[in-house]
Amino acid sequence: MKVRTRFAPSPTGYIHVGNVRSALYPYLVARQSKGDFILRIEDTDQARFVDGAEDMVLDTLRWLGLEWDEGPINLSTEEGKYGPYHQTQRKNIYLEWAQKMVDEGLAYADPYTVEQVQAFREEAKANKKAFLYRNYRPENPPEWKVGMPLRFKTPVIKRYSWNDAVMGELSAGEEALDDFVIIKADGLPTYNFAHIIDDYEMGITHIIRGSEYVASTPKYLSLYEALNIEPPILAHVPHILAPSGNKKLGKRDGAKSVTEYREEGILPEAMINFLAQLGWNDGTEQEIFTLEELIDKFSLDRVQKSGARFDEQRLLWLNGQWIRRLDFEDLYARCQPFWGSEAKDSEEGYKKQVLGIVYDRLKTLKDLPEASGYFFKIKDTNLEMISTNKQLKKIEKNRLIELLEISIKKLESIDSWNEENIQLTLNQLLEETKEKPAVIFQLIRICLTWASFSPALNQTLAVIGRENSINRLNISLEDIKNNL
Ligand code: GLU
């Protein structure tokens, strides 16, 4: 049987990292067995519908490289022979199933008002019993018509045991079963009903979703049984936990939307790598995985049962790793939107030289302006960087001036301005001045960049160029003379 998995988001808001993991795992399972990955939009909750949310889902999946085989392609087109892939467009399918259930005595129109249900609840509470709809089934329910809520009439009340591909053997007692609404008063199905019909009609073999659905699983199993449908493989993936404490990750804990991470210069490769490992490992020490490797190695039985802690520092670390792994031209192309305004008018060749020496310090592409700005524009001198520097603050002003003058002279005398020759000259400077590298190199570095970090000094000088470097050092020299 061909493996068919699905990602079934509800377009109810921004797509956060937890949602994306619910797309990644089924994607991996489908791809590793040469199966199909289906995208279905669960848009039956009209009250929670957010305009633009679906577009964001499509965009995010594409950015991550999680291409789907069937589902919406854009707002007006779909692809695949099991469509429609929007639940609101499948309304008649649900209504047909519902009518069949009514005919077979498996569903009844719910006749009660909110006040009546409230009275039942209070009664149950007074008797110290849990409130269950199935204890209040109407004796003569009205004939069901669209516009009335329709409830599943759970035919057999029993204990259910089942196997979850992640959680293992599970079971729940009779109290987990109740008559739940399958069609709402607005004529649309509930999630509880729609997903079961859809997964069946779409030939889904694996349901991989968040663990918030474990508690309802016995209800789903009783519906599958009533409809004579073999349930798909069930895999409930544990929650992503907040960095601190044992609660589910929420917006307040920094659970940003994937779009925000993207805008902050996180690479899709790093995001995929990070999410795959939130709750899964292959049992080795390997930390960096390409999507291909994940397709090869991922397995549901190595997904952990307990919640995985969200650690943004790890995402940043992985992103740095991925920045270093990308092919240079590819990295350069992806950096385009991130250069600072100083770099706007610079030539491509120069920007590539700069990127070539700063990229290995970047954690996100958004660090680029900070890491590269001084290559494009002379920064204002900031003498405090000298007066508070651990090494330089111990040195007399006159000596600093002398050292800088010697350095400028020496650098000016270089025949051919390249990394090797600059390094030779810097080494000679050490010998001649008898100063430590921490003194002489830092002095030059600060006077050249006025930045808190920069790549190796010889590389930085090489890229900034002879004329510009000498010019900058002279400007700094004047400032030290006049103002330090
Ligand atoms: N629409 C549901 C959600 O977004 C899907 C759950 C499922 O995968 O069945 O939570």
CSV table of N, CA and C in Angstrom, one decimal, residues 175-284:
chain,number,residue,atom,x,y,z
A,175,GLU,N,-15.1,6.3,30.1
A,175,GLU,CA,-15.4,7.7,30.3
A,175,GLU,C,-14.9,8.6,29.2
A,176,ALA,N,-13.9,8.0,28.4
A,176,ALA,CA,-13.4,8.8,27.3
A,176,ALA,C,-14.3,8.9,26.1
A,177,LEU,N,-15.4,8.1,26.1
A,177,LEU,CA,-16.3,8.1,25.0
A,177,LEU,C,-17.5,9.0,25.3
A,178,ASP,N,-17.9,9.7,24.3
A,178,ASP,CA,-19.1,10.5,24.4
A,178,ASP,C,-19.7,10.8,23.0
A,179,ASP,N,-20.9,11.2,23.0
A,179,ASP,CA,-21.6,11.6,21.7
A,179,ASP,C,-21.1,13.0,21.4
A,180,PHE,N,-20.3,13.1,20.3
A,180,PHE,CA,-19.8,14.4,20.0
A,180,PHE,C,-20.5,15.0,18.7
A,181,VAL,N,-20.5,16.3,18.6
A,181,VAL,CA,-21.1,16.9,17.4
A,181,VAL,C,-20.3,16.6,16.2
A,182,ILE,N,-21.0,16.2,15.2
A,182,ILE,CA,-20.2,15.9,13.9
A,182,ILE,C,-20.6,17.0,12.8
A,183,ILE,N,-21.8,17.5,12.9
A,183,ILE,CA,-22.2,18.6,12.0
A,183,ILE,C,-22.7,19.7,12.9
A,184,LYS,N,-22.1,20.9,12.7
A,184,LYS,CA,-22.5,22.1,13.5
A,184,LYS,C,-23.8,22.7,12.9
A,185,ALA,N,-24.3,23.6,13.7
A,185,ALA,CA,-25.6,24.3,13.3
A,185,ALA,C,-25.3,25.1,12.0
A,186,ASP,N,-24.1,25.5,11.7
A,186,ASP,CA,-23.8,26.2,10.4
A,186,ASP,C,-23.7,25.3,9.2
A,187,GLY,N,-23.9,24.0,9.5
A,187,GLY,CA,-23.9,23.0,8.4
A,187,GLY,C,-22.5,22.5,8.0
A,188,LEU,N,-21.5,23.0,8.7
A,188,LEU,CA,-20.1,22.6,8.5
A,188,LEU,C,-19.8,21.5,9.5
A,189,PRO,N,-18.9,20.6,9.2
A,189,PRO,CA,-18.5,19.5,10.1
A,189,PRO,C,-17.6,20.1,11.2
A,190,THR,N,-17.5,19.3,12.2
A,190,THR,CA,-16.5,19.6,13.2
A,190,THR,C,-15.2,19.0,12.8
A,191,TYR,N,-14.1,19.4,13.3
A,191,TYR,CA,-12.8,18.8,13.0
A,191,TYR,C,-12.9,17.3,13.3
A,192,ASN,N,-13.5,16.9,14.5
A,192,ASN,CA,-13.6,15.6,14.9
A,192,ASN,C,-14.2,14.6,13.8
A,193,PHE,N,-15.1,15.2,13.1
A,193,PHE,CA,-15.8,14.4,12.1
A,193,PHE,C,-15.0,14.5,10.7
A,194,ALA,N,-14.8,15.7,10.3
A,194,ALA,CA,-14.2,16.0,9.0
A,194,ALA,C,-12.9,15.3,8.8
A,195,HIS,N,-12.0,15.3,9.8
A,195,HIS,CA,-10.7,14.8,9.5
A,195,HIS,C,-10.8,13.2,9.3
A,196,ILE,N,-11.7,12.6,9.9
A,196,ILE,CA,-11.9,11.2,9.8
A,196,ILE,C,-12.4,10.8,8.4
A,197,ILE,N,-13.4,11.5,7.9
A,197,ILE,CA,-13.9,11.3,6.6
A,197,ILE,C,-12.8,11.6,5.6
A,198,ASP,N,-12.2,12.8,5.7
A,198,ASP,CA,-11.1,13.1,4.8
A,198,ASP,C,-10.0,12.2,4.7
A,199,ASP,N,-9.5,11.8,5.9
A,199,ASP,CA,-8.3,10.9,5.9
A,199,ASP,C,-8.7,9.6,5.2
A,200,TYR,N,-10.0,9.2,5.4
A,200,TYR,CA,-10.4,7.9,4.7
A,200,TYR,C,-10.6,8.2,3.2
A,201,GLU,N,-11.3,9.2,2.8
A,201,GLU,CA,-11.5,9.4,1.4
A,201,GLU,C,-10.2,9.8,0.7
A,202,MET,N,-9.3,10.3,1.3
A,202,MET,CA,-8.0,10.7,0.7
A,202,MET,C,-7.0,9.6,0.8
A,203,GLY,N,-7.3,8.5,1.3
A,203,GLY,CA,-6.4,7.3,1.4
A,203,GLY,C,-5.2,7.5,2.3
A,204,ILE,N,-5.4,8.3,3.3
A,204,ILE,CA,-4.3,8.6,4.2
A,204,ILE,C,-3.9,7.4,5.0
A,205,THR,N,-2.6,7.1,5.1
A,205,THR,CA,-2.1,5.9,5.8
A,205,THR,C,-1.6,6.2,7.2
A,206,HIS,N,-1.1,7.4,7.3
A,206,HIS,CA,-0.5,7.8,8.6
A,206,HIS,C,-1.0,9.1,9.1
A,207,ILE,N,-1.6,9.2,10.3
A,207,ILE,CA,-1.9,10.5,10.8
A,207,ILE,C,-0.8,10.9,11.8
A,208,ILE,N,-0.1,11.9,11.5
A,208,ILE,CA,1.0,12.4,12.3
A,208,ILE,C,0.6,13.8,12.8
A,209,ARG,N,0.4,14.0,14.1
A,209,ARG,CA,-0.1,15.3,14.5
A,209,ARG,C,0.3,15.5,16.0
A,210,GLY,N,0.0,16.6,16.5
A,210,GLY,CA,0.3,17.0,17.9
A,210,GLY,C,-0.4,16.1,18.9
A,211,SER,N,0.2,16.0,20.1
A,211,SER,CA,-0.3,15.1,21.1
A,211,SER,C,-1.6,15.6,21.8
A,212,GLU,N,-2.0,16.8,21.4
A,212,GLU,CA,-3.2,17.3,22.0
A,212,GLU,C,-4.4,16.5,21.5
A,213,TYR,N,-4.2,15.7,20.5
A,213,TYR,CA,-5.3,14.8,20.0
A,213,TYR,C,-5.4,13.4,20.6
A,214,VAL,N,-4.4,13.1,21.5
A,214,VAL,CA,-4.4,11.8,22.1
A,214,VAL,C,-5.7,11.6,22.9
A,215,ALA,N,-6.1,12.6,23.7
A,215,ALA,CA,-7.2,12.4,24.6
A,215,ALA,C,-8.5,12.1,23.8
A,216,SER,N,-8.6,12.6,22.6
A,216,SER,CA,-9.8,12.4,21.8
A,216,SER,C,-9.8,11.1,21.0
A,217,THR,N,-8.6,10.5,21.0
A,217,THR,CA,-8.5,9.3,20.1
A,217,THR,C,-9.5,8.2,20.4
A,218,PRO,N,-9.9,7.9,21.6
A,218,PRO,CA,-10.9,6.9,21.8
A,218,PRO,C,-12.2,7.2,21.1
A,219,LYS,N,-12.5,8.5,21.1
A,219,LYS,CA,-13.8,8.9,20.4
A,219,LYS,C,-13.6,8.7,18.9
A,220,TYR,N,-12.5,9.0,18.4
A,220,TYR,CA,-12.2,8.7,17.0
A,220,TYR,C,-12.3,7.3,16.6
A,221,LEU,N,-11.7,6.5,17.5
A,221,LEU,CA,-11.7,5.0,17.3
A,221,LEU,C,-13.1,4.5,17.3
A,222,SER,N,-14.0,5.0,18.2
A,222,SER,CA,-15.4,4.5,18.2
A,222,SER,C,-16.1,4.9,16.9
A,223,LEU,N,-15.7,6.1,16.4
A,223,LEU,CA,-16.3,6.5,15.1
A,223,LEU,C,-15.8,5.7,13.9
A,224,TYR,N,-14.5,5.4,13.9
A,224,TYR,CA,-14.0,4.5,12.9
A,224,TYR,C,-14.7,3.2,12.9
A,225,GLU,N,-14.9,2.7,14.1
A,225,GLU,CA,-15.5,1.4,14.2
A,225,GLU,C,-16.9,1.4,13.7
A,226,ALA,N,-17.7,2.5,14.1
A,226,ALA,CA,-19.1,2.6,13.7
A,226,ALA,C,-19.2,2.7,12.2
A,227,LEU,N,-18.2,3.4,11.6
A,227,LEU,CA,-18.3,3.5,10.1
A,227,LEU,C,-17.6,2.4,9.4
A,228,ASN,N,-17.1,1.5,10.1
A,228,ASN,CA,-16.4,0.3,9.5
A,228,ASN,C,-15.2,0.7,8.7
A,229,ILE,N,-14.5,1.6,9.3
A,229,ILE,CA,-13.2,2.1,8.6
A,229,ILE,C,-12.0,1.7,9.4
A,230,GLU,N,-11.1,1.1,8.8
A,230,GLU,CA,-9.8,0.7,9.4
A,230,GLU,C,-9.0,2.0,9.7
A,231,PRO,N,-8.7,2.3,11.0
A,231,PRO,CA,-8.0,3.6,11.3
A,231,PRO,C,-6.6,3.6,10.7
A,232,PRO,N,-6.1,4.7,10.2
A,232,PRO,CA,-4.7,4.8,9.8
A,232,PRO,C,-3.8,4.6,10.9
A,233,ILE,N,-2.5,4.5,10.6
A,233,ILE,CA,-1.5,4.5,11.7
A,233,ILE,C,-1.5,5.8,12.4
A,234,LEU,N,-1.5,5.8,13.7
A,234,LEU,CA,-1.6,7.0,14.5
A,234,LEU,C,-0.3,7.3,15.1
A,235,ALA,N,0.2,8.6,15.0
A,235,ALA,CA,1.4,9.0,15.6
A,235,ALA,C,1.2,10.3,16.2
A,236,HIS,N,1.3,10.4,17.5
A,236,HIS,CA,1.1,11.7,18.2
A,236,HIS,C,2.4,12.2,18.7
A,237,VAL,N,2.8,13.3,18.2
A,237,VAL,CA,4.1,13.9,18.5
A,237,VAL,C,4.0,14.8,19.7
A,238,PRO,N,4.9,14.6,20.7
A,238,PRO,CA,4.8,15.4,21.9
A,238,PRO,C,4.9,16.9,21.7
A,239,HIS,N,4.4,17.7,22.6
A,239,HIS,CA,4.5,19.1,22.5
A,239,HIS,C,5.9,19.7,22.5
A,240,ILE,N,6.0,20.8,22.0
A,240,ILE,CA,7.2,21.6,22.1
A,240,ILE,C,7.1,22.4,23.4
A,241,LEU,N,8.1,22.3,24.3
A,241,LEU,CA,8.0,22.9,25.6
A,241,LEU,C,8.7,24.3,25.6
A,242,ALA,N,8.2,25.2,26.4
A,242,ALA,CA,8.9,26.5,26.6
A,242,ALA,C,10.3,26.2,27.1
A,243,PRO,N,11.3,27.1,26.8
A,243,PRO,CA,12.6,27.0,27.2
A,243,PRO,C,12.7,26.7,28.7
A,244,SER,N,11.9,27.4,29.5
A,244,SER,CA,11.9,27.2,30.9
A,244,SER,C,10.6,26.5,31.3
A,245,GLY,N,10.7,25.6,32.3
A,245,GLY,CA,9.5,25.0,32.8
A,245,GLY,C,8.9,24.0,31.9
A,246,ASN,N,7.8,23.4,32.4
A,246,ASN,CA,7.2,22.3,31.7
A,246,ASN,C,6.0,22.6,31.0
A,247,LYS,N,5.9,23.9,30.6
A,247,LYS,CA,4.6,24.2,29.9
A,247,LYS,C,4.8,24.2,28.4
A,248,LYS,N,3.7,24.1,27.7
A,248,LYS,CA,3.7,24.1,26.2
A,248,LYS,C,4.3,25.5,25.7
A,249,LEU,N,5.1,25.4,24.7
A,249,LEU,CA,5.6,26.6,24.1
A,249,LEU,C,4.5,27.5,23.6
A,250,GLY,N,4.5,28.8,24.0
A,250,GLY,CA,3.5,29.7,23.5
A,250,GLY,C,4.2,31.0,23.0
A,251,LYS,N,3.4,31.9,22.5
A,251,LYS,CA,4.0,33.1,21.9
A,251,LYS,C,4.9,33.8,22.8
A,252,ARG,N,4.5,33.9,24.1
A,252,ARG,CA,5.3,34.6,25.1
A,252,ARG,C,6.7,34.1,25.3
A,253,ASP,N,6.8,32.8,25.0
A,253,ASP,CA,8.2,32.2,25.2
A,253,ASP,C,9.1,32.3,24.0
A,254,GLY,N,8.7,33.2,23.1
A,254,GLY,CA,9.5,33.4,22.0
A,254,GLY,C,9.2,32.5,20.8
A,255,ALA,N,8.0,31.9,20.8
A,255,ALA,CA,7.6,31.1,19.7
A,255,ALA,C,7.2,31.9,18.6
A,256,LYS,N,8.1,32.4,17.8
A,256,LYS,CA,7.8,33.3,16.7
A,256,LYS,C,7.2,32.5,15.5
A,257,SER,N,6.7,33.3,14.6
A,257,SER,CA,6.2,32.7,13.4
A,257,SER,C,7.4,32.3,12.6
A,258,VAL,N,7.2,31.4,11.7
A,258,VAL,CA,8.4,31.0,10.9
A,258,VAL,C,8.8,32.2,10.0
A,259,THR,N,7.8,33.0,9.6
A,259,THR,CA,8.1,34.2,8.8
A,259,THR,C,9.1,35.1,9.5
A,260,GLU,N,8.9,35.2,10.8
A,260,GLU,CA,9.8,36.1,11.5
A,260,GLU,C,11.2,35.6,11.5
A,261,TYR,N,11.3,34.3,11.7
A,261,TYR,CA,12.7,33.7,11.7
A,261,TYR,C,13.3,33.9,10.4
A,262,ARG,N,12.5,33.7,9.4
A,262,ARG,CA,13.0,33.9,8.0
A,262,ARG,C,13.5,35.3,7.8
A,263,GLU,N,12.7,36.3,8.3
A,263,GLU,CA,13.1,37.7,8.2
A,263,GLU,C,14.3,38.0,9.0
A,264,GLU,N,14.5,37.2,10.0
A,264,GLU,CA,15.7,37.5,10.8
A,264,GLU,C,17.0,36.8,10.3
A,265,GLY,N,16.8,36.1,9.1
A,265,GLY,CA,18.0,35.6,8.5
A,265,GLY,C,18.3,34.2,8.9
A,266,ILE,N,17.3,33.4,9.4
A,266,ILE,CA,17.5,32.0,9.6
A,266,ILE,C,17.3,31.3,8.3
A,267,LEU,N,18.2,30.4,8.0
A,267,LEU,CA,18.1,29.6,6.7
A,267,LEU,C,17.1,28.5,6.9
A,268,PRO,N,16.4,28.2,5.8
A,268,PRO,CA,15.5,27.1,5.9
A,268,PRO,C,16.1,25.7,6.2
A,269,GLU,N,17.3,25.6,5.8
A,269,GLU,CA,18.1,24.3,6.1
A,269,GLU,C,18.2,24.2,7.6
A,270,ALA,N,18.6,25.3,8.3
A,270,ALA,CA,18.8,25.3,9.7
A,270,ALA,C,17.5,25.1,10.4
A,271,MET,N,16.4,25.7,9.9
A,271,MET,CA,15.1,25.5,10.6
A,271,MET,C,14.6,24.1,10.5
A,272,ILE,N,14.8,23.4,9.3
A,272,ILE,CA,14.5,22.0,9.2
A,272,ILE,C,15.3,21.2,10.1
A,273,ASN,N,16.6,21.4,10.1
A,273,ASN,CA,17.5,20.6,10.9
A,273,ASN,C,17.1,20.7,12.4
A,274,PHE,N,16.8,22.0,12.8
A,274,PHE,CA,16.4,22.2,14.2
A,274,PHE,C,15.1,21.5,14.6
A,275,LEU,N,14.1,21.7,13.7
A,275,LEU,CA,12.7,21.1,14.0
A,275,LEU,C,12.8,19.6,14.0
A,276,ALA,N,13.5,19.0,13.1
A,276,ALA,CA,13.6,17.6,13.0
A,276,ALA,C,14.1,17.1,14.4
A,277,GLN,N,15.1,17.8,14.9
A,277,GLN,CA,15.7,17.3,16.2
A,277,GLN,C,14.9,17.7,17.4
A,278,LEU,N,13.9,18.5,17.3
A,278,LEU,CA,13.0,18.8,18.4
A,278,LEU,C,12.2,17.6,18.7
A,279,GLY,N,12.8,16.6,19.5
A,279,GLY,CA,12.0,15.5,19.8
A,279,GLY,C,12.3,14.2,19.0
A,280,TRP,N,13.4,14.3,18.2
A,280,TRP,CA,13.8,13.1,17.4
A,280,TRP,C,15.3,13.1,17.4
A,281,ASN,N,15.9,11.9,17.5
A,281,ASN,CA,17.3,11.8,17.2
A,281,ASN,C,17.6,10.5,16.5
A,282,ASP,N,18.7,10.3,15.8
A,282,ASP,CA,18.9,9.0,15.1
A,282,ASP,C,19.8,8.1,15.9
A,283,GLY,N,20.0,8.5,17.2
A,283,GLY,CA,20.8,7.6,18.1
A,283,GLY,C,22.3,7.8,17.9
A,284,THR,N,22.7,8.7,17.0
A,284,THR,CA,24.2,8.9,16.9
A,284,THR,C,24.4,10.4,17.4
